Tab-separated table of N, CA and C in Angstrom:
chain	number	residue	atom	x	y	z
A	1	UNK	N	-13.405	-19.273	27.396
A	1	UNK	CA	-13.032	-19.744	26.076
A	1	UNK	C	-13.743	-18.924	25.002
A	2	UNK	N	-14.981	-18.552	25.508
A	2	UNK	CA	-15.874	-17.905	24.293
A	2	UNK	C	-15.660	-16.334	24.139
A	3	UNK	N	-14.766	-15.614	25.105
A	3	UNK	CA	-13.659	-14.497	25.140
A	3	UNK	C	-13.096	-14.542	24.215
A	4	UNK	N	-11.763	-15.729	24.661
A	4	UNK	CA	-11.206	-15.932	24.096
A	4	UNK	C	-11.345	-15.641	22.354
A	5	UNK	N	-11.972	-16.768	21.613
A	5	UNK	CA	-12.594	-16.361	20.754
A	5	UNK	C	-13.215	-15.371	19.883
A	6	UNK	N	-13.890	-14.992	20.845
A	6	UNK	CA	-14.381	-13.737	20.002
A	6	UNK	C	-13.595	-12.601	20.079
A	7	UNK	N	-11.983	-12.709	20.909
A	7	UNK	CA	-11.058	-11.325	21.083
A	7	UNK	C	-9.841	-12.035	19.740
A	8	UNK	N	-9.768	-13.887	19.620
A	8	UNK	CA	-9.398	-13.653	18.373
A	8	UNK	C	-9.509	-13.203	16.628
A	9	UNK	N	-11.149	-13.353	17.258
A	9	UNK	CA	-11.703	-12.712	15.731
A	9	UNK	C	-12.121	-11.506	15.755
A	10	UNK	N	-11.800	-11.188	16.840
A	10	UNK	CA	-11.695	-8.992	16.295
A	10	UNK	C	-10.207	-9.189	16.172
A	11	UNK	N	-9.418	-9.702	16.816
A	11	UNK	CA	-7.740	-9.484	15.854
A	11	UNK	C	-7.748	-9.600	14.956
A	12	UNK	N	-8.286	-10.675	14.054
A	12	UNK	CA	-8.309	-10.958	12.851
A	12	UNK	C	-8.693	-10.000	12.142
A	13	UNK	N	-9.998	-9.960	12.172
A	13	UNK	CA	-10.442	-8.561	11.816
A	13	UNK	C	-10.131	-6.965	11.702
A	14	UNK	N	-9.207	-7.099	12.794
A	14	UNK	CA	-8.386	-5.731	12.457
A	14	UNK	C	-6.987	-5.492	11.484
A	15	UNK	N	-6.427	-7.089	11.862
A	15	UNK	CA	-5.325	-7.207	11.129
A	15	UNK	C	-5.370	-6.820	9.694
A	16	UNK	N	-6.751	-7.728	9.248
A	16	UNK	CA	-7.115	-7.359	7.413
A	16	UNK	C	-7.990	-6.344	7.309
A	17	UNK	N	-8.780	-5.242	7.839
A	17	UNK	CA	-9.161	-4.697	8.097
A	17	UNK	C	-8.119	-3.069	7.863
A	18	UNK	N	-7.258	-3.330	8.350
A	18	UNK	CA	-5.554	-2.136	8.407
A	18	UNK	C	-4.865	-2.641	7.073
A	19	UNK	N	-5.133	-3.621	6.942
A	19	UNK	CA	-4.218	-3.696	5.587
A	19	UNK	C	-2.780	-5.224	5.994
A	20	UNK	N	-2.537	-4.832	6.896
A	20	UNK	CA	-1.263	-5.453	7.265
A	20	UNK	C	-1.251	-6.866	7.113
A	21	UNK	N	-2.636	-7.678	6.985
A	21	UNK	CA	-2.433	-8.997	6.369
A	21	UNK	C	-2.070	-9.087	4.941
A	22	UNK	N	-2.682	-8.013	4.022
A	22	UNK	CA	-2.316	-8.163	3.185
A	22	UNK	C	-1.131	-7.410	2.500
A	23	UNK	N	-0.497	-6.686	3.467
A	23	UNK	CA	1.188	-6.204	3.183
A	23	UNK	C	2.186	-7.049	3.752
A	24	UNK	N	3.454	-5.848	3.341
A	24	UNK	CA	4.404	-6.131	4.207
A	24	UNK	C	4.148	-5.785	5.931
A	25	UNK	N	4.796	-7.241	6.657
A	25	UNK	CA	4.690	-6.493	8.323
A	25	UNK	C	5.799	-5.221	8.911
A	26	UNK	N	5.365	-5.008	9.489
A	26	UNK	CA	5.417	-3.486	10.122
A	26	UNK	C	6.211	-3.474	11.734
A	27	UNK	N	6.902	-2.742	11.986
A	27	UNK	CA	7.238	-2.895	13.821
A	27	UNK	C	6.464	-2.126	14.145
A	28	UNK	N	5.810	-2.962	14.816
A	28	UNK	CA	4.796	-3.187	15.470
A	28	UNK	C	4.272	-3.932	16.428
A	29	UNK	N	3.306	-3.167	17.538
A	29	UNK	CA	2.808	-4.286	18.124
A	29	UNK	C	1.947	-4.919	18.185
A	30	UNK	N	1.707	-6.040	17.879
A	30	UNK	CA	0.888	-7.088	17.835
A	30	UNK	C	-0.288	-7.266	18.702
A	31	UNK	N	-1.473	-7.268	18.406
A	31	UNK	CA	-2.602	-7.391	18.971
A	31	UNK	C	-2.760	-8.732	19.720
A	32	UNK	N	-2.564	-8.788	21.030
A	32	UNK	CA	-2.405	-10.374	22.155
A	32	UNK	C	-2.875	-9.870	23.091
A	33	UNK	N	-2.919	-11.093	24.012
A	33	UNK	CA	-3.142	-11.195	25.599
A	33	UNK	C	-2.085	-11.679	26.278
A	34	UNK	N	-1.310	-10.642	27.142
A	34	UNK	CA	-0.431	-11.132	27.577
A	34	UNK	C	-1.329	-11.825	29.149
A	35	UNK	N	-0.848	-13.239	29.326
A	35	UNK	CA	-1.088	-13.629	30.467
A	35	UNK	C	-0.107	-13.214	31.669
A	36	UNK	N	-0.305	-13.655	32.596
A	36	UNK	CA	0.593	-13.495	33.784
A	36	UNK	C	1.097	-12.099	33.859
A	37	UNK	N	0.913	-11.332	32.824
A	37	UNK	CA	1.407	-9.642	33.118
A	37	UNK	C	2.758	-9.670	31.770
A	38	UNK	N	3.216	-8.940	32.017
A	38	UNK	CA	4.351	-8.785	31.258
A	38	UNK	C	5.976	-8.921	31.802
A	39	UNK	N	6.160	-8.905	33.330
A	39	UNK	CA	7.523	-9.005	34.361
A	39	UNK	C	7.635	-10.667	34.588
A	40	UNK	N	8.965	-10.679	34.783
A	40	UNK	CA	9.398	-12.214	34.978
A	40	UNK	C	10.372	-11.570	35.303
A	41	UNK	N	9.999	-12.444	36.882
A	41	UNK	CA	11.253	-12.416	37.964
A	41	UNK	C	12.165	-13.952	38.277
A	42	UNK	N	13.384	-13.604	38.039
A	42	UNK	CA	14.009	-15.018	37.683
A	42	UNK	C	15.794	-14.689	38.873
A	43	UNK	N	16.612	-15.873	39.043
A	43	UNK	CA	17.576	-16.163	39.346
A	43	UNK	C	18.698	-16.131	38.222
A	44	UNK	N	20.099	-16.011	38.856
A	44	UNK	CA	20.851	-16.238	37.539
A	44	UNK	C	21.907	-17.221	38.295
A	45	UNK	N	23.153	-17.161	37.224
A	45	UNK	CA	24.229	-18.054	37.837
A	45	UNK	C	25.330	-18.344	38.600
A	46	UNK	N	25.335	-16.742	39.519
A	46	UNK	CA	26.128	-16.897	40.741
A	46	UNK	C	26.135	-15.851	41.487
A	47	UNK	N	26.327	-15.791	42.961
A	47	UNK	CA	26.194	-15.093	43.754
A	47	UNK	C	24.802	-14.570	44.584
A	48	UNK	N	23.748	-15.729	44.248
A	48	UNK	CA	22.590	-15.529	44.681
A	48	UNK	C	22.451	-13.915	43.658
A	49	UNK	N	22.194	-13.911	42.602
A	49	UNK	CA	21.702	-12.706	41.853
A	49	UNK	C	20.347	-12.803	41.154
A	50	UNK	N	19.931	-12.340	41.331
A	50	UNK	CA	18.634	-12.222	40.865
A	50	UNK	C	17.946	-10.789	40.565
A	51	UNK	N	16.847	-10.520	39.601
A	51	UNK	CA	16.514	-9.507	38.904
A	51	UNK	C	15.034	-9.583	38.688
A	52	UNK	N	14.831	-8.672	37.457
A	52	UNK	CA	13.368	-8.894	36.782
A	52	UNK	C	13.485	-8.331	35.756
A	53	UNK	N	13.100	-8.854	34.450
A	53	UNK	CA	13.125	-8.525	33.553
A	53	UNK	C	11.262	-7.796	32.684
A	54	UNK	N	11.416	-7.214	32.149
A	54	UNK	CA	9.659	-6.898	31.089
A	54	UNK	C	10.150	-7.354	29.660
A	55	UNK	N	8.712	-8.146	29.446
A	55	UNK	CA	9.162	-8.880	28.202
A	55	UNK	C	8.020	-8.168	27.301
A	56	UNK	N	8.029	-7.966	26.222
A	56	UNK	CA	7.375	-7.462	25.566
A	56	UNK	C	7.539	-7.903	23.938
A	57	UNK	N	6.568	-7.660	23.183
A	57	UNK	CA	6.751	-8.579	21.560
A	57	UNK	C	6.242	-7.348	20.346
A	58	UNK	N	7.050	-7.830	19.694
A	58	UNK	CA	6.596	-6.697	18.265
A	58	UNK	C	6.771	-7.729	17.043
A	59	UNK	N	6.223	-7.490	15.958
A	59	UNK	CA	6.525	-7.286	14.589
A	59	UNK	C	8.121	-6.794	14.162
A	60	UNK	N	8.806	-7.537	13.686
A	60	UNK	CA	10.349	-6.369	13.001
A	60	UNK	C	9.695	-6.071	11.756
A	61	UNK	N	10.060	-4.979	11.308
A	61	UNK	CA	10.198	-4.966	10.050
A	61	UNK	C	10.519	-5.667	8.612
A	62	UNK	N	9.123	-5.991	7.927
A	62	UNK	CA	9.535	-6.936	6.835
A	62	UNK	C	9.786	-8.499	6.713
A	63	UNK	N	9.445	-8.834	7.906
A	63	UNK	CA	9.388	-10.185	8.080
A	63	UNK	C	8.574	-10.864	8.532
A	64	UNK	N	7.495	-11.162	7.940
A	64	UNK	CA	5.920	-11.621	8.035
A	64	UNK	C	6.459	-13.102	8.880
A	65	UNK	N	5.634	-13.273	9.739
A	65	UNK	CA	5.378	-14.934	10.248
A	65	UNK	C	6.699	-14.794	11.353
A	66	UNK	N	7.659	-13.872	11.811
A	66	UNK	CA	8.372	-13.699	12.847
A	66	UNK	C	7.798	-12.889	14.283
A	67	UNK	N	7.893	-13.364	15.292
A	67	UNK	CA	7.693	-12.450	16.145
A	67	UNK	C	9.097	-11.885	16.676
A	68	UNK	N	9.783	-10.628	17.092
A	68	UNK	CA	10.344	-10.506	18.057
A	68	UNK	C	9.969	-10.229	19.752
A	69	UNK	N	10.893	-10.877	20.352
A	69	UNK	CA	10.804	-10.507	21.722
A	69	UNK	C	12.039	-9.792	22.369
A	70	UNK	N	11.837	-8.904	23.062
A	70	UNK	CA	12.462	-8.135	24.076
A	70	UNK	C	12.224	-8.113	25.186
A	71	UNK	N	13.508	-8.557	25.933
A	71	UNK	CA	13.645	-8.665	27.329
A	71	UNK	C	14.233	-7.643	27.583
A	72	UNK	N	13.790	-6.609	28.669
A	72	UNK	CA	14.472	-5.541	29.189
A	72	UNK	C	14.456	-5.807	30.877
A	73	UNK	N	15.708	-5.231	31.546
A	73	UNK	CA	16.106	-5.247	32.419
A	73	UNK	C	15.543	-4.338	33.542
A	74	UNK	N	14.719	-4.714	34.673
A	74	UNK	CA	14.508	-3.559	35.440
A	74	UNK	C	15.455	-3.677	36.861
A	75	UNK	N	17.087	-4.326	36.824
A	75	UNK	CA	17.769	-4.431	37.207
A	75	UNK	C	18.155	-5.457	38.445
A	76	UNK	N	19.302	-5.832	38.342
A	76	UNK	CA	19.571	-7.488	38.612
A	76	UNK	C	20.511	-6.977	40.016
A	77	UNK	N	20.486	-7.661	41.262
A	77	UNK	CA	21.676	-7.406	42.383
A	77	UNK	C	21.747	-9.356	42.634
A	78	UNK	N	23.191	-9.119	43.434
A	78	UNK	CA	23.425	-10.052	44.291
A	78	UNK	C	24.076	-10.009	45.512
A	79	UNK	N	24.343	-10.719	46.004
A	79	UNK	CA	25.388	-10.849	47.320
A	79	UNK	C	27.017	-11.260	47.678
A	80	UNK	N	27.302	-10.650	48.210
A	80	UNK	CA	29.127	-10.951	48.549
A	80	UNK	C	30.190	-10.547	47.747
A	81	UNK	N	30.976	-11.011	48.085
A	81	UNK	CA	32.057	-10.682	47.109
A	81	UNK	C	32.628	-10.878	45.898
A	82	UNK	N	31.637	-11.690	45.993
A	82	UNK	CA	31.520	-12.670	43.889
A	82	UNK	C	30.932	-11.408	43.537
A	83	UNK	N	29.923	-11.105	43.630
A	83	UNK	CA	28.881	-9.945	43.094
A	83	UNK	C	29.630	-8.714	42.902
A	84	UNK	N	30.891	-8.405	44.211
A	84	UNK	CA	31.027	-7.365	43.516
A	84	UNK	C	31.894	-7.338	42.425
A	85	UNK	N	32.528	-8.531	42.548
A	85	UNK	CA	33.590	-8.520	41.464
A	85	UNK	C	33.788	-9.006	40.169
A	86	UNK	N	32.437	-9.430	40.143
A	86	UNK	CA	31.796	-9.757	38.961
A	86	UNK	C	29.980	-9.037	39.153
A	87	UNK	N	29.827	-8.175	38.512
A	87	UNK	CA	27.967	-7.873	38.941
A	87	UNK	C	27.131	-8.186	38.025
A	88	UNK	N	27.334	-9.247	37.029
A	88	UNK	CA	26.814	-9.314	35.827
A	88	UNK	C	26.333	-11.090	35.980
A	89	UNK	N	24.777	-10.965	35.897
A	89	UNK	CA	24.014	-11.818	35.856
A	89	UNK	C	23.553	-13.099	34.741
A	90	UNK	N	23.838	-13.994	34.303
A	90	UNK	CA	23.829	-14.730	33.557
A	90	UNK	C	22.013	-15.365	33.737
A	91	UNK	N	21.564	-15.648	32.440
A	91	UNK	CA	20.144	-15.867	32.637
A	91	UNK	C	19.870	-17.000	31.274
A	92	UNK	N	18.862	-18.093	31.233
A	92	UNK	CA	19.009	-18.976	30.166
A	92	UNK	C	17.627	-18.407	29.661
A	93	UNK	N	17.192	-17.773	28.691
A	93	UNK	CA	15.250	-17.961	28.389
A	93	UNK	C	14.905	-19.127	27.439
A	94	UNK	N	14.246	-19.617	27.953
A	94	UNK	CA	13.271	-20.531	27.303
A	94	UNK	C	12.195	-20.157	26.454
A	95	UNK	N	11.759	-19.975	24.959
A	95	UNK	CA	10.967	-20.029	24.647
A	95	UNK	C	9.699	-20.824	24.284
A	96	UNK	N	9.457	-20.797	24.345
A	96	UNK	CA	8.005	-22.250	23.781
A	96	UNK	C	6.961	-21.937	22.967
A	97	UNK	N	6.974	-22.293	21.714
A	97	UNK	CA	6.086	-21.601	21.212
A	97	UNK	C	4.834	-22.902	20.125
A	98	UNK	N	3.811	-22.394	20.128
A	98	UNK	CA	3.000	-23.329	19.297
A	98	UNK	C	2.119	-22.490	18.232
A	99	UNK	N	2.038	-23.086	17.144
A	99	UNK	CA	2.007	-22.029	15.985
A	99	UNK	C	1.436	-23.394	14.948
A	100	UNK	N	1.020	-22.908	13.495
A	100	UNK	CA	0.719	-23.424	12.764
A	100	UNK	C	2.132	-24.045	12.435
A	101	UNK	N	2.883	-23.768	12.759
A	101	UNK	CA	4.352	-24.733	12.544
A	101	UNK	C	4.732	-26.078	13.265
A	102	UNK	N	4.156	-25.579	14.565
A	102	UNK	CA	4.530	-26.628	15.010
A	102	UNK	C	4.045	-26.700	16.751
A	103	UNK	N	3.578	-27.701	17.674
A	103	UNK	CA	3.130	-27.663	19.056
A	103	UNK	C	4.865	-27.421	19.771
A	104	UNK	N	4.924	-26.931	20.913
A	104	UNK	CA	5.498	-26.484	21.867
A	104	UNK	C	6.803	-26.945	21.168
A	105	UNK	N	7.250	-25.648	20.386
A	105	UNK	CA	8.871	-25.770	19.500
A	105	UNK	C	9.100	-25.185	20.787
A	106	UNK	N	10.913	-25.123	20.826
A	106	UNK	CA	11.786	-24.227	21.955
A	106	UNK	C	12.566	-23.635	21.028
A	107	UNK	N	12.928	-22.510	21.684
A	107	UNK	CA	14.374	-21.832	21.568
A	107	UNK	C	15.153	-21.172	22.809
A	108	UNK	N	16.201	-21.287	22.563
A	108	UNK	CA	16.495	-21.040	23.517
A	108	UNK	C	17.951	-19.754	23.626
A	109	UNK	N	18.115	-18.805	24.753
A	109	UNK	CA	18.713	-17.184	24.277
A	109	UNK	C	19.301	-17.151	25.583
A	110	UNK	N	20.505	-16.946	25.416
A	110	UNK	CA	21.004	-16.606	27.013
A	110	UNK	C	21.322	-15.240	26.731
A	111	UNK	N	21.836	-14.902	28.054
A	111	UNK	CA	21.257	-12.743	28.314
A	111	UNK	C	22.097	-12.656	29.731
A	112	UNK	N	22.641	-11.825	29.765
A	112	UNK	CA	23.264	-11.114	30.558
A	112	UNK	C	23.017	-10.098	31.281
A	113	UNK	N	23.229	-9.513	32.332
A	113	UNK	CA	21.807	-8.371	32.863
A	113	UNK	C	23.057	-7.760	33.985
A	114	UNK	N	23.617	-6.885	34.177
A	114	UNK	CA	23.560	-5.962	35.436
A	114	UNK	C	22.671	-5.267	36.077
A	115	UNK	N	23.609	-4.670	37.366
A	115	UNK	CA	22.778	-3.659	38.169
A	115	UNK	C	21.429	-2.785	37.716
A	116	UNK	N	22.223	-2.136	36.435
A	116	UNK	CA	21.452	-1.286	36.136
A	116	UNK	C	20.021	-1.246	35.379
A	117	UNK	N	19.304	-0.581	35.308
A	117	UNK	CA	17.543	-0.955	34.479
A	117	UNK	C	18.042	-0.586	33.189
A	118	UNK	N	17.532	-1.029	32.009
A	118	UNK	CA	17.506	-0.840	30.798
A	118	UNK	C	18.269	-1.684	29.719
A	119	UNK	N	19.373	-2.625	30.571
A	119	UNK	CA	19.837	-3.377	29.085
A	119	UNK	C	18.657	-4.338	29.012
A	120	UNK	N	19.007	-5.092	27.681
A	120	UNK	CA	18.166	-5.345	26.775
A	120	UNK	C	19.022	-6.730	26.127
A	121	UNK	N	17.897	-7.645	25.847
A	121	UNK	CA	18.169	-8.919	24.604
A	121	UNK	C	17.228	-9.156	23.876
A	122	UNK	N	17.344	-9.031	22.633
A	122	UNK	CA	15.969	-9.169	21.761
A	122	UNK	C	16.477	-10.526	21.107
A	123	UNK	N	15.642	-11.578	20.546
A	123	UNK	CA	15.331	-12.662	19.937
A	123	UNK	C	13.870	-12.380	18.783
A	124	UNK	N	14.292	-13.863	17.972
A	124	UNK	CA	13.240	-14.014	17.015
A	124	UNK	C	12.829	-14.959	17.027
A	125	UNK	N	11.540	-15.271	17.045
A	125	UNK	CA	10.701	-16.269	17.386
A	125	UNK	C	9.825	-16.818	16.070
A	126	UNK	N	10.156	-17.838	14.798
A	126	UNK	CA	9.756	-18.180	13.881
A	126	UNK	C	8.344	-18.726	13.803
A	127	UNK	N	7.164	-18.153	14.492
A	127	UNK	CA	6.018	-18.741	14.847
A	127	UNK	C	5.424	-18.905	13.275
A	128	UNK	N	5.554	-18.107	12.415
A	128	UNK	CA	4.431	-18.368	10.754
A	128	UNK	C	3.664	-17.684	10.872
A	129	UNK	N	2.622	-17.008	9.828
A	129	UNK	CA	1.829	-16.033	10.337
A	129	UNK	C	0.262	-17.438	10.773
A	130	UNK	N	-0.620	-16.285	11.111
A	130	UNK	CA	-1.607	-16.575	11.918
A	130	UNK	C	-1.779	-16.774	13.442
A	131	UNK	N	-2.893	-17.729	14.179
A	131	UNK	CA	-2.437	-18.142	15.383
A	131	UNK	C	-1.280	-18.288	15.823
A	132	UNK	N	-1.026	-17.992	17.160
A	132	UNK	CA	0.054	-18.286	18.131
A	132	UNK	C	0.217	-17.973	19.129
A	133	UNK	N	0.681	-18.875	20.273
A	133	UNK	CA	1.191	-18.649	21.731
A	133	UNK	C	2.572	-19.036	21.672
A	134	UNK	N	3.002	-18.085	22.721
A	134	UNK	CA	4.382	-18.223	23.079
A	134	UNK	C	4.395	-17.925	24.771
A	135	UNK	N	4.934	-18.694	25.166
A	135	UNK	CA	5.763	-18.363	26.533
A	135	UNK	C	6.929	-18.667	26.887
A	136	UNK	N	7.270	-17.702	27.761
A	136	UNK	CA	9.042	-17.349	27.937
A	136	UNK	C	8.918	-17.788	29.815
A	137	UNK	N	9.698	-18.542	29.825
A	137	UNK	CA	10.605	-18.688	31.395
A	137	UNK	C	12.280	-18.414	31.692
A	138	UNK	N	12.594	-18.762	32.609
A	138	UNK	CA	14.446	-18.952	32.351
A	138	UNK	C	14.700	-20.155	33.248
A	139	UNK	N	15.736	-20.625	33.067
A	139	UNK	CA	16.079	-21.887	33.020
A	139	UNK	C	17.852	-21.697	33.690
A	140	UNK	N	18.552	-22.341	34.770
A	140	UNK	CA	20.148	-22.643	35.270
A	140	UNK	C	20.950	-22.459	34.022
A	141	UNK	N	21.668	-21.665	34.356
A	141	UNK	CA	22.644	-21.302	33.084
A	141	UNK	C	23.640	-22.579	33.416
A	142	UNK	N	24.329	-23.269	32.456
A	142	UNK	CA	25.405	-24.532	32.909
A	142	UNK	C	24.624	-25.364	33.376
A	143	UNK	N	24.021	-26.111	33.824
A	143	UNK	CA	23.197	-26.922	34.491
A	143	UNK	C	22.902	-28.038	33.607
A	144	UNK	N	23.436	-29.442	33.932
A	144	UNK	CA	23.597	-30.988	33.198
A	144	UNK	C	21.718	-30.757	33.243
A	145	UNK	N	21.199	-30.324	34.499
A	145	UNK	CA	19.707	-30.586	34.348
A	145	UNK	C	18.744	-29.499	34.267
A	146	UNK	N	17.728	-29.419	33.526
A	146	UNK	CA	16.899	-27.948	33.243
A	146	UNK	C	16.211	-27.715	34.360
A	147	UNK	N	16.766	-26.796	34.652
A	147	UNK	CA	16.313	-26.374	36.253
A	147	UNK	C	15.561	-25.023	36.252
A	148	UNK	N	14.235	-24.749	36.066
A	148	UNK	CA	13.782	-23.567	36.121
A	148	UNK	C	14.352	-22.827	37.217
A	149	UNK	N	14.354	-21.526	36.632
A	149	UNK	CA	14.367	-20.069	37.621
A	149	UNK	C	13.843	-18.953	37.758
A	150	UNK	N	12.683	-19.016	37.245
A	150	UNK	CA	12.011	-17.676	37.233
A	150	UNK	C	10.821	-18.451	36.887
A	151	UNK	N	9.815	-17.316	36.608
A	151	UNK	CA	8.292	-17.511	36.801
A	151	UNK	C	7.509	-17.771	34.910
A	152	UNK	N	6.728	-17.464	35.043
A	152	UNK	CA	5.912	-17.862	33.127
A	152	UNK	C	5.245	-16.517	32.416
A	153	UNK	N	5.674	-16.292	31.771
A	153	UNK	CA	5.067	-15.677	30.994
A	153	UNK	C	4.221	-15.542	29.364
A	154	UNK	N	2.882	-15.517	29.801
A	154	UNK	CA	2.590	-15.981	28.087
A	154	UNK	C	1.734	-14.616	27.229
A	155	UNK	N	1.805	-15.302	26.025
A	155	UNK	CA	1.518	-14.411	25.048
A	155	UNK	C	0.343	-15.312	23.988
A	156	UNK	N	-0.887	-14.775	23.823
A	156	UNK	CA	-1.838	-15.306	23.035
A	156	UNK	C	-2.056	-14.654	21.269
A	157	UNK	N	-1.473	-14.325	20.467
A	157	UNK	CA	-1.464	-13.383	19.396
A	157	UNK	C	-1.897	-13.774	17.646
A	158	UNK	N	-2.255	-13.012	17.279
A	158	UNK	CA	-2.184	-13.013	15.640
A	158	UNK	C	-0.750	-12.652	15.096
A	159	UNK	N	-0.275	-13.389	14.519
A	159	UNK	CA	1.335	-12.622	13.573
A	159	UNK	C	0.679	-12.454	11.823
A	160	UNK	N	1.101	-11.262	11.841
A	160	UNK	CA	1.042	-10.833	10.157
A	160	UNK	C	1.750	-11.541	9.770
């Protein structure tokens, strides 16, 4: 905890320190701890398909107190003949985020993923500036009940 701490007040410190608390924000990346790593390996919604995605977070441009996130694809397969005739993976993400706004808000982004490595879904995550955690899972695409499918990923950060 006392890490913790003292790695949020050198963020702080660098943030106003660079200027960027007291400007406009920048794309950029944000000074955090990603827990669990940065990969989340998850299921999708048919054909036994499954993938892994790298999630990663920036600053957009000009919009103080937003985080974006990007999910990129390091490529999705499945099985049989559904798969081949459809190869495109359906995925629900869950966000969760707790912020001076508010304890464990959601949002929520569905994403699409083939074979191949590199597509991409970016989202915006309204955390406010200062403190914030966020973590991303995925969740049964269609599903009456929230059925996780993939693993956790979190993020500990300062937002300009």
């Amino acid at each position: 905890m006392r890490r913790l701490f003292i790695g949020l007040i050198a963020g702080v410190s660098a943030i106003v320190s660079t200027g960027i608390g007291a400007g406009g924000a920048a794309a950029a990346p944000i000074p955090n701890i990603a827990l669990y790593g940065h990969n989340l390996a998850t299921m999708g919604d048919h054909s036994l398909c499954r993938g892994t995605v790298n999630l990663a977070i920036h600053t957009p441009q000009n919009k103080r107190g937003v985080v974006r996130v990007t999910a990129r694809s390091l490529g999705f397969g499945g099985d049989g003949a559904s798969w081949k005739r459809n190869p495109k993976c359906r995925v629900l993400f869950q966000t969760t985020y707790t912020s001076l706004r508010g304890y464990a808000l959601h949002k929520w982004v569905p994403a699409t993923f083939g074979p191949g490595p590199g597509e991409k879904t970016e989202w915006d995550v309204p955390t406010g500036s200062g403190p914030a955690t966020i973590g991303i899972t995925t969740y049964a695409v269609n599903n009456p009940v929230r059925t996780p499918t993939g693993g956790l990923v979190g993020f500990h950060m300062l937002v300009p």
